[in-house]
Short mmCIF file of C-alpha atoms in Angstrom, two decimals:
data_model
loop_
_atom_site.label_atom_id
_atom_site.label_comp_id
_atom_site.label_asym_id
_atom_site.label_seq_id
_atom_site.Cartn_x
_atom_site.Cartn_y
_atom_site.Cartn_z
CA MET A 241 -2.50 -34.47 62.68
CA ARG A 242 0.55 -34.51 60.43
CA LEU A 243 -0.24 -34.67 56.69
CA LEU A 244 2.12 -36.82 54.65
CA ALA A 245 3.36 -36.07 51.13
CA VAL A 246 0.21 -37.67 49.70
CA THR A 247 -2.87 -37.69 51.90
CA LEU A 248 -4.94 -40.87 51.82
CA TYR A 249 -8.72 -40.71 51.95
CA ASP A 250 -10.58 -43.99 52.32
CA THR A 251 -14.16 -44.44 51.13
CA THR A 252 -14.52 -48.21 51.69
CA LEU A 253 -17.45 -47.60 54.04
CA ARG A 254 -19.37 -45.36 51.67
CA ASP A 255 -18.39 -45.89 48.01
CA GLY A 256 -17.12 -49.40 48.78
CA SER A 257 -20.43 -50.40 50.36
CA GLN A 258 -22.12 -49.79 47.00
CA ARG A 259 -20.44 -52.89 45.59
CA ALA A 260 -22.90 -55.65 44.72
CA GLY A 261 -22.90 -58.26 47.47
CA ILE A 262 -21.75 -55.99 50.33
CA SER A 263 -24.07 -55.10 53.19
CA TYR A 264 -22.21 -53.77 56.21
CA SER A 265 -23.92 -53.45 59.55
CA SER A 266 -23.25 -50.29 61.54
CA GLN A 267 -21.02 -52.34 63.86
CA ASP A 268 -19.14 -53.72 60.83
CA LYS A 269 -18.47 -50.17 59.70
CA VAL A 270 -17.17 -49.16 63.11
CA ARG A 271 -14.75 -52.12 63.14
CA ILE A 272 -13.44 -51.31 59.68
CA ALA A 273 -13.14 -47.58 60.44
CA HIS A 274 -10.94 -48.26 63.46
CA ARG A 275 -8.81 -50.74 61.49
CA LEU A 276 -8.24 -48.13 58.78
CA ALA A 277 -7.31 -45.53 61.38
CA ASP A 278 -4.87 -47.99 62.94
CA LEU A 279 -3.36 -48.56 59.49
CA GLY A 280 -2.53 -44.85 59.34
CA ILE A 281 -5.13 -43.57 56.87
CA PRO A 282 -5.89 -39.98 57.91
CA TYR A 283 -9.41 -39.59 56.41
CA VAL A 284 -12.09 -42.30 56.75
CA GLU A 285 -15.35 -41.56 54.98
CA GLY A 286 -18.18 -43.27 56.82
CA GLY A 287 -21.34 -42.78 54.79
CA TRP A 288 -24.19 -40.44 53.95
CA PRO A 289 -26.03 -39.41 57.13
CA GLY A 290 -29.72 -38.94 56.57
CA SER A 291 -29.81 -41.29 53.57
CA ASN A 292 -30.44 -44.40 55.69
CA PRO A 293 -30.73 -45.32 59.40
CA LYS A 294 -27.59 -47.48 59.31
CA ASP A 295 -25.29 -44.56 58.47
CA GLY A 296 -26.91 -42.41 61.14
CA GLU A 297 -26.27 -45.17 63.68
CA PHE A 298 -22.66 -45.51 62.50
CA PHE A 299 -21.88 -41.85 63.18
CA ARG A 300 -23.59 -42.08 66.57
CA LEU A 301 -21.43 -45.09 67.50
CA LEU A 302 -18.33 -43.30 66.28
CA ARG A 303 -19.03 -40.36 68.57
CA GLU A 304 -19.01 -42.83 71.47
CA ARG A 305 -15.80 -44.44 70.26
CA PRO A 306 -13.84 -41.84 68.24
CA LEU A 307 -11.11 -42.74 65.78
CA ARG A 308 -7.53 -42.28 66.95
CA GLY A 309 -5.20 -40.46 64.57
CA ALA A 310 -7.79 -40.18 61.78
CA LYS A 311 -10.70 -37.93 60.87
CA ALA A 312 -14.11 -39.44 60.27
CA VAL A 313 -15.86 -37.87 57.29
CA ALA A 314 -19.59 -37.54 56.61
CA PHE A 315 -20.59 -37.45 52.95
CA GLY A 316 -23.44 -35.67 51.20
CA SER A 317 -24.52 -33.45 48.33
CA THR A 318 -24.77 -29.71 47.92
CA CYS A 319 -28.07 -28.08 48.79
CA ARG A 320 -30.96 -28.68 46.42
CA ALA A 321 -31.81 -26.28 43.61
CA GLY A 322 -33.83 -23.40 44.99
CA ASN A 323 -32.91 -24.20 48.60
CA ALA A 324 -30.93 -21.97 50.90
CA ALA A 325 -27.96 -23.78 52.38
CA GLU A 326 -29.04 -22.84 55.91
CA SER A 327 -32.38 -24.65 55.55
CA ASP A 328 -31.28 -27.64 53.46
CA ALA A 329 -31.97 -31.05 55.05
CA THR A 330 -28.92 -32.76 53.51
CA LEU A 331 -26.52 -30.17 54.91
CA ALA A 332 -28.26 -30.30 58.28
CA ALA A 333 -27.73 -34.08 58.40
CA LEU A 334 -24.04 -33.61 57.57
CA LEU A 335 -23.65 -31.25 60.51
CA GLU A 336 -25.66 -33.52 62.81
CA ALA A 337 -23.20 -36.38 62.12
CA GLY A 338 -20.72 -34.43 64.24
CA THR A 339 -17.61 -35.14 62.17
CA GLU A 340 -14.68 -32.75 62.00
CA ALA A 341 -14.57 -33.07 58.21
CA VAL A 342 -17.33 -33.38 55.61
CA ALA A 343 -17.24 -34.39 51.96
CA LEU A 344 -19.57 -32.49 49.70
CA PHE A 345 -20.18 -33.45 46.09
CA GLY A 346 -21.51 -31.25 43.34
CA LYS A 347 -22.03 -31.40 39.59
CA SER A 348 -19.20 -30.49 37.21
CA TRP A 349 -20.75 -31.72 33.97
CA ASP A 350 -23.15 -29.24 32.40
CA TYR A 351 -25.25 -32.09 30.99
CA HIS A 352 -25.80 -33.46 34.50
CA VAL A 353 -26.84 -30.02 35.71
CA THR A 354 -29.45 -29.39 33.05
CA ARG A 355 -30.66 -32.97 32.49
CA GLY A 356 -30.00 -34.64 35.85
CA LEU A 357 -30.72 -31.82 38.30
CA GLY A 358 -33.06 -29.98 35.96
CA THR A 359 -31.69 -26.59 36.91
CA THR A 360 -29.60 -23.83 35.39
CA LEU A 361 -25.83 -23.67 35.18
CA GLU A 362 -25.77 -20.51 37.29
CA GLU A 363 -27.96 -22.05 40.00
CA ASN A 364 -25.60 -25.02 40.22
CA LEU A 365 -22.66 -22.66 40.81
CA ARG A 366 -24.63 -20.99 43.62
CA MET A 367 -25.48 -24.34 45.20
CA ILE A 368 -21.80 -25.31 45.27
CA ARG A 369 -20.49 -21.98 46.53
CA GLU A 370 -23.09 -21.43 49.25
CA SER A 371 -23.11 -25.04 50.47
CA VAL A 372 -19.35 -25.04 50.97
CA ALA A 373 -19.41 -21.62 52.60
CA TYR A 374 -22.19 -22.62 55.00
CA LEU A 375 -20.33 -25.75 56.17
CA LYS A 376 -17.13 -23.71 56.61
CA ARG A 377 -19.01 -21.21 58.77
CA GLN A 378 -20.03 -24.14 60.97
CA GLY A 379 -16.34 -24.94 61.53
CA ARG A 380 -16.08 -27.98 59.27
CA GLU A 381 -13.17 -28.97 57.07
CA VAL A 382 -14.69 -29.36 53.60
CA VAL A 383 -13.51 -31.85 51.00
CA TYR A 384 -15.29 -30.89 47.78
CA ASP A 385 -15.80 -33.80 45.35
CA ALA A 386 -16.25 -32.54 41.80
CA GLU A 387 -18.45 -35.31 40.44
CA HIS A 388 -17.99 -36.22 36.74
CA LEU A 389 -15.21 -33.64 36.48
CA PHE A 390 -13.37 -35.39 33.64
CA ASP A 391 -16.53 -36.04 31.62
CA GLY A 392 -17.58 -32.44 32.19
CA PHE A 393 -14.14 -31.19 31.19
CA ARG A 394 -14.31 -33.04 27.88
CA ARG A 395 -17.66 -31.48 27.05
CA ASN A 396 -17.34 -27.98 28.50
CA PRO A 397 -13.99 -27.28 30.18
CA GLU A 398 -14.78 -23.68 31.03
CA TYR A 399 -17.92 -24.61 32.93
CA ALA A 400 -16.17 -27.49 34.69
CA LEU A 401 -13.51 -25.01 35.85
CA ALA A 402 -16.22 -22.59 36.94
CA THR A 403 -17.68 -25.23 39.30
CA LEU A 404 -14.26 -25.71 40.88
CA ARG A 405 -13.85 -21.95 41.29
CA ALA A 406 -17.24 -21.85 43.02
CA ALA A 407 -16.04 -24.45 45.55
CA VAL A 408 -12.81 -22.51 46.11
CA ALA A 409 -14.79 -19.28 46.54
CA GLY A 410 -16.86 -21.00 49.21
CA GLY A 411 -13.67 -21.92 51.07
CA ALA A 412 -13.19 -25.62 50.24
CA ASP A 413 -10.10 -27.09 51.91
CA TRP A 414 -9.68 -29.73 49.19
CA VAL A 415 -10.95 -29.91 45.62
CA VAL A 416 -11.14 -33.53 44.44
CA LEU A 417 -11.45 -34.32 40.73
CA CYS A 418 -13.70 -37.34 40.23
CA ASP A 419 -13.64 -39.77 37.32
CA THR A 420 -17.09 -40.94 38.31
CA ASN A 421 -17.78 -43.07 35.23
CA GLY A 422 -14.27 -44.58 35.25
CA GLY A 423 -13.68 -43.98 31.56
CA THR A 424 -10.72 -41.59 31.54
CA LEU A 425 -7.27 -42.65 30.31
CA PRO A 426 -4.29 -41.91 32.58
CA GLU A 427 -2.63 -39.43 30.24
CA ASP A 428 -5.90 -37.54 29.77
CA ALA A 429 -6.48 -37.41 33.53
CA ALA A 430 -2.96 -36.05 34.06
CA ALA A 431 -3.53 -33.33 31.47
CA VAL A 432 -6.72 -32.19 33.21
CA VAL A 433 -5.06 -32.17 36.63
CA ARG A 434 -2.21 -30.05 35.27
CA ARG A 435 -4.68 -27.63 33.69
CA VAL A 436 -6.70 -27.33 36.91
CA ALA A 437 -3.54 -26.81 38.97
CA ALA A 438 -2.50 -24.01 36.64
CA GLU A 439 -5.95 -22.39 36.79
CA LEU A 440 -6.24 -22.72 40.58
CA PRO A 441 -2.76 -22.07 41.98
CA GLY A 442 -2.32 -22.99 45.63
CA VAL A 443 -5.49 -25.08 45.80
CA ARG A 444 -4.99 -28.57 47.22
CA LEU A 445 -6.23 -31.06 44.64
CA GLY A 446 -7.31 -34.66 45.00
CA ILE A 447 -8.21 -37.55 42.70
CA HIS A 448 -11.13 -39.97 42.94
CA ALA A 449 -11.08 -42.65 40.23
CA HIS A 450 -13.33 -45.57 39.41
CA ASP A 451 -12.18 -48.76 37.73
CA ASP A 452 -14.67 -49.24 34.90
CA SER A 453 -11.84 -49.30 32.35
CA GLY A 454 -9.47 -51.23 34.63
CA LEU A 455 -7.42 -48.06 35.01
CA GLY A 456 -8.42 -46.71 38.40
CA VAL A 457 -4.98 -47.19 39.94
CA ALA A 458 -3.19 -45.92 36.81
CA VAL A 459 -5.38 -42.80 36.65
CA THR A 460 -4.71 -42.14 40.34
CA LEU A 461 -0.92 -42.44 40.00
CA ALA A 462 -0.94 -40.25 36.87
CA ALA A 463 -2.96 -37.61 38.72
CA VAL A 464 -0.47 -37.64 41.60
CA ARG A 465 2.41 -37.08 39.17
CA ALA A 466 0.44 -34.16 37.73
CA GLY A 467 -0.07 -32.49 41.11
CA ALA A 468 -2.89 -34.19 43.08
CA THR A 469 -1.99 -34.50 46.75
CA MET A 470 -5.09 -36.28 48.07
CA VAL A 471 -5.84 -39.82 46.89
CA GLN A 472 -9.29 -41.29 47.39
CA GLY A 473 -9.90 -45.02 47.06
CA THR A 474 -11.10 -48.16 48.78
CA ILE A 475 -9.52 -51.23 50.33
CA ASN A 476 -9.55 -54.11 47.82
CA GLY A 477 -11.01 -51.77 45.21
CA TYR A 478 -14.56 -52.31 46.46
CA GLY A 479 -17.12 -50.02 44.88
CA GLU A 480 -20.07 -49.70 42.56
CA ARG A 481 -20.00 -51.43 39.17
CA CYS A 482 -16.33 -52.39 38.61
CA GLY A 483 -15.16 -50.77 41.82
CA ASN A 484 -13.00 -47.86 42.92
CA ALA A 485 -9.29 -47.26 42.67
CA ASN A 486 -7.70 -49.87 44.91
CA LEU A 487 -5.75 -48.45 47.84
CA CYS A 488 -4.02 -51.81 48.32
CA ALA A 489 -2.25 -51.21 45.02
CA ILE A 490 -2.05 -47.41 45.17
CA ILE A 491 -0.31 -47.24 48.56
CA PRO A 492 2.68 -49.51 47.80
CA ASN A 493 3.07 -48.07 44.30
CA LEU A 494 3.24 -44.56 45.72
CA GLN A 495 5.52 -45.43 48.58
CA LEU A 496 7.78 -48.12 47.14
CA LYS A 497 7.82 -47.32 43.42
CA MET A 498 7.37 -43.56 43.28
CA GLY A 499 9.09 -42.67 46.55
CA ILE A 500 6.08 -40.68 47.77
CA PRO A 501 5.29 -41.37 51.42
CA CYS A 502 1.63 -41.85 52.29
CA LEU A 503 1.66 -44.27 55.26
CA PRO A 504 3.95 -44.41 58.27
CA GLU A 505 6.77 -46.77 57.28
CA ASP A 506 6.02 -49.42 59.88
CA LYS A 507 2.35 -49.53 58.85
CA LEU A 508 2.99 -50.64 55.27
CA ARG A 509 3.68 -54.15 56.58
CA GLU A 510 0.10 -54.26 57.87
CA LEU A 511 -1.44 -53.74 54.42
CA THR A 512 -2.06 -57.41 53.63
CA ALA A 513 -3.64 -58.06 57.01
CA ALA A 514 -5.88 -55.00 56.62
CA SER A 515 -6.97 -56.19 53.17
CA HIS A 516 -7.93 -59.60 54.53
CA PHE A 517 -9.70 -58.05 57.52
CA VAL A 518 -11.93 -55.92 55.31
CA SER A 519 -12.79 -58.84 53.02
CA GLU A 520 -13.63 -60.95 56.06
CA VAL A 521 -15.96 -58.31 57.55
CA ALA A 522 -17.51 -57.75 54.10
CA ASN A 523 -18.11 -61.52 53.91
CA LEU A 524 -16.39 -61.70 50.53
CA PRO A 525 -13.67 -64.18 49.58
CA PRO A 526 -10.23 -62.57 49.32
CA TRP A 527 -9.06 -61.92 45.77
CA ASP A 528 -6.11 -64.31 45.55
CA ALA A 529 -4.61 -62.64 42.46
CA GLN A 530 -4.81 -59.13 43.91
CA PRO A 531 -1.49 -57.27 43.40
CA PHE A 532 0.69 -56.85 46.49
CA VAL A 533 -1.71 -58.33 49.07
CA GLY A 534 -3.30 -61.33 47.33
CA ARG A 535 -2.42 -64.87 48.38
CA ASN A 536 -0.99 -65.50 44.91
CA ALA A 537 0.83 -62.17 44.56
CA PHE A 538 4.12 -63.89 45.41
CA ALA A 539 3.17 -67.49 44.57
CA HIS A 540 5.54 -69.32 42.21
CA LYS A 541 4.55 -72.43 40.28
CA ALA A 542 6.69 -72.85 37.14
CA GLY A 543 9.88 -74.82 37.70
CA VAL A 544 12.03 -72.37 35.73
CA HIS A 545 10.80 -69.49 37.89
CA VAL A 546 11.45 -71.32 41.13
CA SER A 547 14.92 -72.38 40.03
CA ALA A 548 15.81 -68.71 39.49
CA LEU A 549 14.06 -67.74 42.71
CA LEU A 550 16.42 -69.95 44.69
CA LYS A 551 19.34 -67.94 43.32
CA ASP A 552 17.79 -64.51 43.84
CA PRO A 553 14.09 -63.75 44.54
CA ALA A 554 14.41 -60.47 42.65
CA MET A 555 14.59 -62.44 39.42
CA TYR A 556 10.83 -63.08 39.62
CA GLU A 557 9.58 -60.70 42.31
CA HIS A 558 9.24 -56.95 41.87
CA LEU A 559 9.65 -56.37 45.62
CA PRO A 560 10.10 -58.47 48.78
CA PRO A 561 6.65 -59.69 49.87
CA GLU A 562 7.27 -58.90 53.53
CA THR A 563 7.39 -55.15 52.76
CA VAL A 564 3.60 -55.23 52.41
CA GLY A 565 3.05 -57.95 55.00
CA ASN A 566 2.64 -60.75 52.46
CA GLU A 567 4.64 -63.95 52.08
CA ARG A 568 6.28 -65.97 49.34
CA ARG A 569 4.64 -69.25 48.34
CA VAL A 570 6.19 -71.98 46.21
CA LEU A 571 3.56 -74.24 44.68
CA VAL A 572 4.06 -77.89 43.91
CA SER A 573 2.33 -79.13 40.75
CA ASP A 574 2.84 -80.97 37.47
CA VAL A 575 4.29 -77.84 35.83
CA GLY A 576 6.96 -77.50 38.50
CA GLY A 577 10.30 -79.17 38.91
CA ARG A 578 12.45 -80.39 41.75
CA SER A 579 13.33 -76.76 42.48
CA ASN A 580 9.78 -76.25 43.72
CA LEU A 581 10.18 -78.99 46.30
CA LEU A 582 13.68 -77.89 47.26
CA ALA A 583 12.45 -74.31 47.76
CA ALA A 584 9.62 -75.46 50.00
CA PHE A 585 11.27 -78.46 51.73
CA GLY A 586 15.01 -78.10 51.07
CA ASP A 587 15.88 -78.89 54.66
CA GLN A 588 14.05 -82.23 54.43
CA LEU A 589 14.88 -83.46 50.91
CA SER A 590 18.03 -84.14 48.94
CA PRO A 591 18.08 -83.13 45.25
CA ALA A 592 17.65 -86.79 44.27
CA GLU A 593 14.68 -87.23 46.61
CA ALA A 594 13.12 -84.04 45.30
CA ALA A 595 13.51 -85.25 41.69
CA ALA A 596 11.84 -88.57 42.53
CA LEU A 597 9.05 -86.91 44.49
CA ILE A 598 8.19 -84.40 41.77
CA GLN A 599 7.69 -87.31 39.40
CA GLN A 600 5.30 -88.83 41.92
CA VAL A 601 3.42 -85.53 42.09
CA LYS A 602 3.16 -85.34 38.30
CA GLU A 603 1.87 -88.92 38.13
CA ARG A 604 -0.73 -88.33 40.87
CA GLU A 605 -1.89 -85.07 39.28
CA SER A 606 -2.48 -86.98 36.04
CA ARG A 607 -4.96 -89.08 38.08
CA GLY A 608 -6.87 -86.07 39.41
CA PHE A 609 -4.94 -84.83 42.44
CA GLN A 610 -3.98 -81.16 42.54
CA TYR A 611 -1.33 -80.16 45.01
CA GLU A 612 -0.90 -76.42 44.46
CA GLY A 613 -3.90 -75.76 46.71
CA ALA A 614 -3.15 -78.61 49.12
CA GLU A 615 0.09 -77.72 50.85
CA ALA A 616 -0.58 -80.09 53.75
CA SER A 617 -0.84 -83.10 51.42
CA VAL A 618 2.48 -82.08 49.84
CA ALA A 619 4.11 -81.87 53.28
CA LEU A 620 2.93 -85.40 54.01
CA LEU A 621 4.52 -86.66 50.78
CA THR A 622 7.87 -85.39 52.04
CA TYR A 623 7.44 -86.82 55.56
CA LYS A 624 9.82 -89.69 56.42
CA GLY A 625 8.85 -90.44 60.00
CA LYS A 626 6.41 -92.88 61.50
CA ALA A 627 2.73 -92.26 60.77
CA PRO A 628 0.70 -91.26 63.84
CA PHE A 629 -2.03 -93.78 62.95
CA GLU A 630 -2.86 -96.59 60.53
CA VAL A 631 -6.32 -97.39 59.25
CA LEU A 632 -7.07 -101.10 59.60
CA GLY A 633 -10.70 -101.12 58.51
CA VAL A 634 -13.69 -98.92 57.74
CA LYS A 635 -17.36 -99.91 57.38
CA LEU A 636 -20.00 -97.43 56.20
CA MET A 637 -23.74 -98.00 56.51
CA VAL A 638 -26.35 -95.66 55.02
CA THR A 639 -29.99 -96.36 55.86
CA GLY A 640 -33.27 -94.60 55.25
CA ALA A 641 -36.28 -94.45 52.98
CA ALA A 642 -35.91 -93.24 49.42
CA ASP A 643 -38.11 -90.24 50.13
CA GLY A 644 -36.83 -89.53 53.62
CA PRO A 645 -33.60 -88.45 55.31
CA ALA A 646 -30.75 -90.97 55.19
CA GLU A 647 -28.79 -91.92 58.28
CA SER A 648 -25.07 -92.64 58.04
CA GLU A 649 -23.00 -94.69 60.44
CA VAL A 650 -19.29 -95.52 60.23
CA ALA A 651 -17.38 -98.18 62.16
CA ILE A 652 -13.61 -97.74 62.14
CA LYS A 653 -10.59 -99.67 63.35
CA LEU A 654 -7.22 -97.89 63.78
CA ARG A 655 -3.77 -98.76 65.01
CA VAL A 656 -2.36 -95.86 67.01
CA GLY A 657 1.11 -96.70 68.27
CA ASP A 658 0.71 -100.00 70.15
CA GLN A 659 -3.02 -99.56 70.61
CA ILE A 660 -5.89 -100.84 68.50
CA VAL A 661 -8.85 -98.46 68.61
CA HIS A 662 -12.24 -99.64 67.40
CA THR A 663 -15.18 -97.22 67.45
CA ALA A 664 -18.25 -96.05 65.55
CA ALA A 665 -20.02 -92.75 64.93
CA GLU A 666 -23.09 -91.39 63.20
CA GLY A 667 -23.09 -88.33 61.00
CA ASN A 668 -25.14 -85.95 58.95
CA GLY A 669 -24.31 -87.75 55.71
CA PRO A 670 -21.53 -90.24 54.92
CA VAL A 671 -18.66 -87.73 54.76
CA HIS A 672 -19.62 -86.22 58.10
CA ALA A 673 -19.92 -89.71 59.58
CA LEU A 674 -16.42 -90.60 58.31
CA ASP A 675 -15.01 -87.43 59.85
CA GLN A 676 -16.77 -88.01 63.18
CA ALA A 677 -15.63 -91.63 63.45
CA LEU A 678 -12.02 -90.82 62.62
CA ARG A 679 -11.92 -87.99 65.18
CA LYS A 680 -13.59 -90.11 67.83
CA ALA A 681 -11.07 -92.92 67.37
CA LEU A 682 -8.06 -90.59 67.45
CA THR A 683 -9.28 -88.48 70.37
CA GLU A 684 -8.90 -91.46 72.69
CA VAL A 685 -5.12 -91.28 72.14
CA TYR A 686 -4.69 -87.69 70.96
CA PRO A 687 -7.15 -85.44 72.87
CA SER A 688 -5.82 -82.36 71.04
CA VAL A 689 -7.66 -83.52 67.89
CA SER A 690 -10.73 -81.85 69.40
CA ARG A 691 -9.08 -78.47 68.63
CA MET A 692 -9.08 -79.18 64.90
CA GLN A 693 -12.01 -78.06 62.77
CA LEU A 694 -13.06 -78.80 59.21
CA LEU A 695 -13.54 -75.34 57.72
CA ASP A 696 -14.40 -76.02 54.08
CA TYR A 697 -15.23 -78.97 51.85
CA LYS A 698 -15.14 -78.66 48.06
CA VAL A 699 -15.84 -81.24 45.36
CA ARG A 700 -15.02 -80.89 41.69
CA VAL A 701 -16.02 -83.37 38.99
CA LEU A 702 -13.02 -83.59 36.65
CA GLU A 703 -14.56 -85.36 33.66
CA GLY A 704 -18.29 -84.90 33.51
CA SER A 705 -18.71 -86.91 30.30
CA GLN A 706 -18.13 -90.10 32.30
CA GLY A 707 -21.26 -89.53 34.41
CA THR A 708 -21.25 -91.19 37.81
CA GLY A 709 -17.94 -92.88 36.99
CA ALA A 710 -16.13 -89.59 36.66
CA VAL A 711 -13.09 -88.82 38.80
CA VAL A 712 -13.85 -86.32 41.54
CA ARG A 713 -11.38 -84.18 43.44
CA VAL A 714 -12.07 -83.31 47.06
CA LEU A 715 -10.31 -80.38 48.70
CA ILE A 716 -10.66 -79.98 52.46
CA GLU A 717 -9.56 -76.93 54.45
CA SER A 718 -8.99 -77.42 58.16
CA GLY A 719 -7.71 -75.30 61.02
CA ASP A 720 -6.85 -75.30 64.71
CA GLY A 721 -7.53 -71.65 65.53
CA GLU A 722 -3.97 -70.60 64.70
CA GLU A 723 -3.22 -72.07 61.29
CA ARG A 724 -5.21 -73.26 58.27
CA TRP A 725 -4.16 -76.02 55.90
CA SER A 726 -5.61 -77.85 52.90
CA THR A 727 -5.52 -81.48 51.78
CA VAL A 728 -6.64 -83.21 48.60
CA GLY A 729 -8.09 -86.56 47.57
CA ALA A 730 -9.06 -87.88 44.13
CA SER A 731 -11.00 -90.96 43.05
CA SER A 732 -13.97 -92.10 41.01
CA ASN A 733 -15.53 -92.79 44.43
CA ILE A 734 -16.35 -89.53 46.21
CA LEU A 735 -16.21 -91.23 49.62
CA GLU A 736 -12.72 -92.57 48.92
CA ALA A 737 -11.55 -89.15 47.76
CA SER A 738 -13.07 -87.60 50.89
CA TRP A 739 -11.41 -90.22 53.08
CA GLN A 740 -8.01 -89.48 51.53
CA ALA A 741 -8.38 -85.77 52.23
CA LEU A 742 -9.74 -86.32 55.76
CA THR A 743 -6.97 -88.69 56.84
CA ASP A 744 -4.35 -86.40 55.34
CA SER A 745 -5.76 -83.47 57.27
CA LEU A 746 -5.66 -85.26 60.61
CA ALA A 747 -2.21 -86.71 59.90
CA TYR A 748 -0.89 -83.23 59.06
CA PHE A 749 -2.31 -81.84 62.30
CA LEU A 750 -0.77 -84.57 64.42
CA ILE A 751 2.63 -84.57 62.69
CA PHE A 752 3.27 -80.93 61.87
CA ARG A 753 1.15 -79.10 64.44
CA GLU A 754 1.41 -81.48 67.40
CA GLY A 755 4.70 -83.31 66.69
CA ALA A 756 3.08 -86.69 67.29
CA GLY A 757 4.15 -88.55 64.16
CA SER A 758 7.64 -89.78 64.97
CA THR A 759 6.68 -91.51 68.21
CA ALA A 760 2.92 -92.00 67.84
CA ALA A 761 2.76 -91.36 71.57
CA ALA A 762 -0.24 -90.16 73.45
CA ASP A 763 -0.74 -86.46 74.09
#
């Protein structure tokens, strides 16, 4: 396997799984591991075999379905104080995992040795040296993680260096300097890396940073400039406490800003998709403001910005979004101008039409609408063709005892082209009943409506001091299996706001996904 100028080492499945709210199954971990290998990351750390059944199962599954182009890594500690490496259970579990490479961590901070492990400084050096040597004799590539190296270096630099020398004496292939508490400043980290490189010439060094000070990426880049050639981190910065150094920011900064290759060139465009894949499997919402790969990383809202963007995107973008697989978004809102509409819909609007429409947007947003998260509703505002349907009447009935479940029924009358469709439907609550009735009526003329799904429904009360008379905003996300879109409604009546968003969603689907609006013809 060819090593690039900086070698990436991913610990999303081990360190990343320690983030609050994440609980991967063994199958989840296998899926992510293969996606990371496909991305071009050469080392994928999978977990701590022997610490829990799930990690043991993961390594068993990986033996059945090995990674292509990447090395799986099992993680564990040095042997215990007083134990021989050959008879230590932790090291035995590492070998049983069957991985080509193993990551072994040991203590670099004298305080951790004496207070945490309760042993002597000399015994800790033996544990490191003999554990590494034993794993090397078993034919494993050993990545030695020097835990708390920077904290240890501040307190007792000579002992911290002695622990690294012990790992080197044992035959470690990599020595990784860990900012385990995430409190080191970039310039201080760089100084330590330079010192270690001078003390251990020819040893391949790595960096493992945490983000407790918000500096995980900065510390990592500073360490690379100082001589580290392995970078450890996680996708989306997942990790314990405030997380680990975020590979989704590290990779493009190294490759595009510092000119240091770390991924195959064609794989960099897959970074955004990989980020979203991991968040989906982790069952966590994507971080919209995440640099490089977030949905808002290249989203433009202010009118002045968008006006400049139309002349040259480089005026307000530090790199083209497609280089990392992302895309540019121009938001329409009350802080934008006609440039926002022209950038998004320039082929459909004249400058005069855009100026008039942005005033309409501003007026509607003053009444509670919000269009920056409802791109489908904005598209409908610009639409000039014939509507695919017209609502002629709606009747809602809610029945049920005060202390029992309510039943909702909606009767609806639509004009669809030359047809009048009259139907009714029941639902699990009034909003569901409205949605069911509208779909039922439209499906008679447009069968493809059955492909559309309501994916999310959000309500926000805009002015709580007005009690039940407050304006509410309803945002609905829908999809057809290929694309997702959002629509918005606003009213002091939550059912009216929901109706606005529902009808917009179906109209968008029929007009922009199915091309049914201009003729209102049957499918």
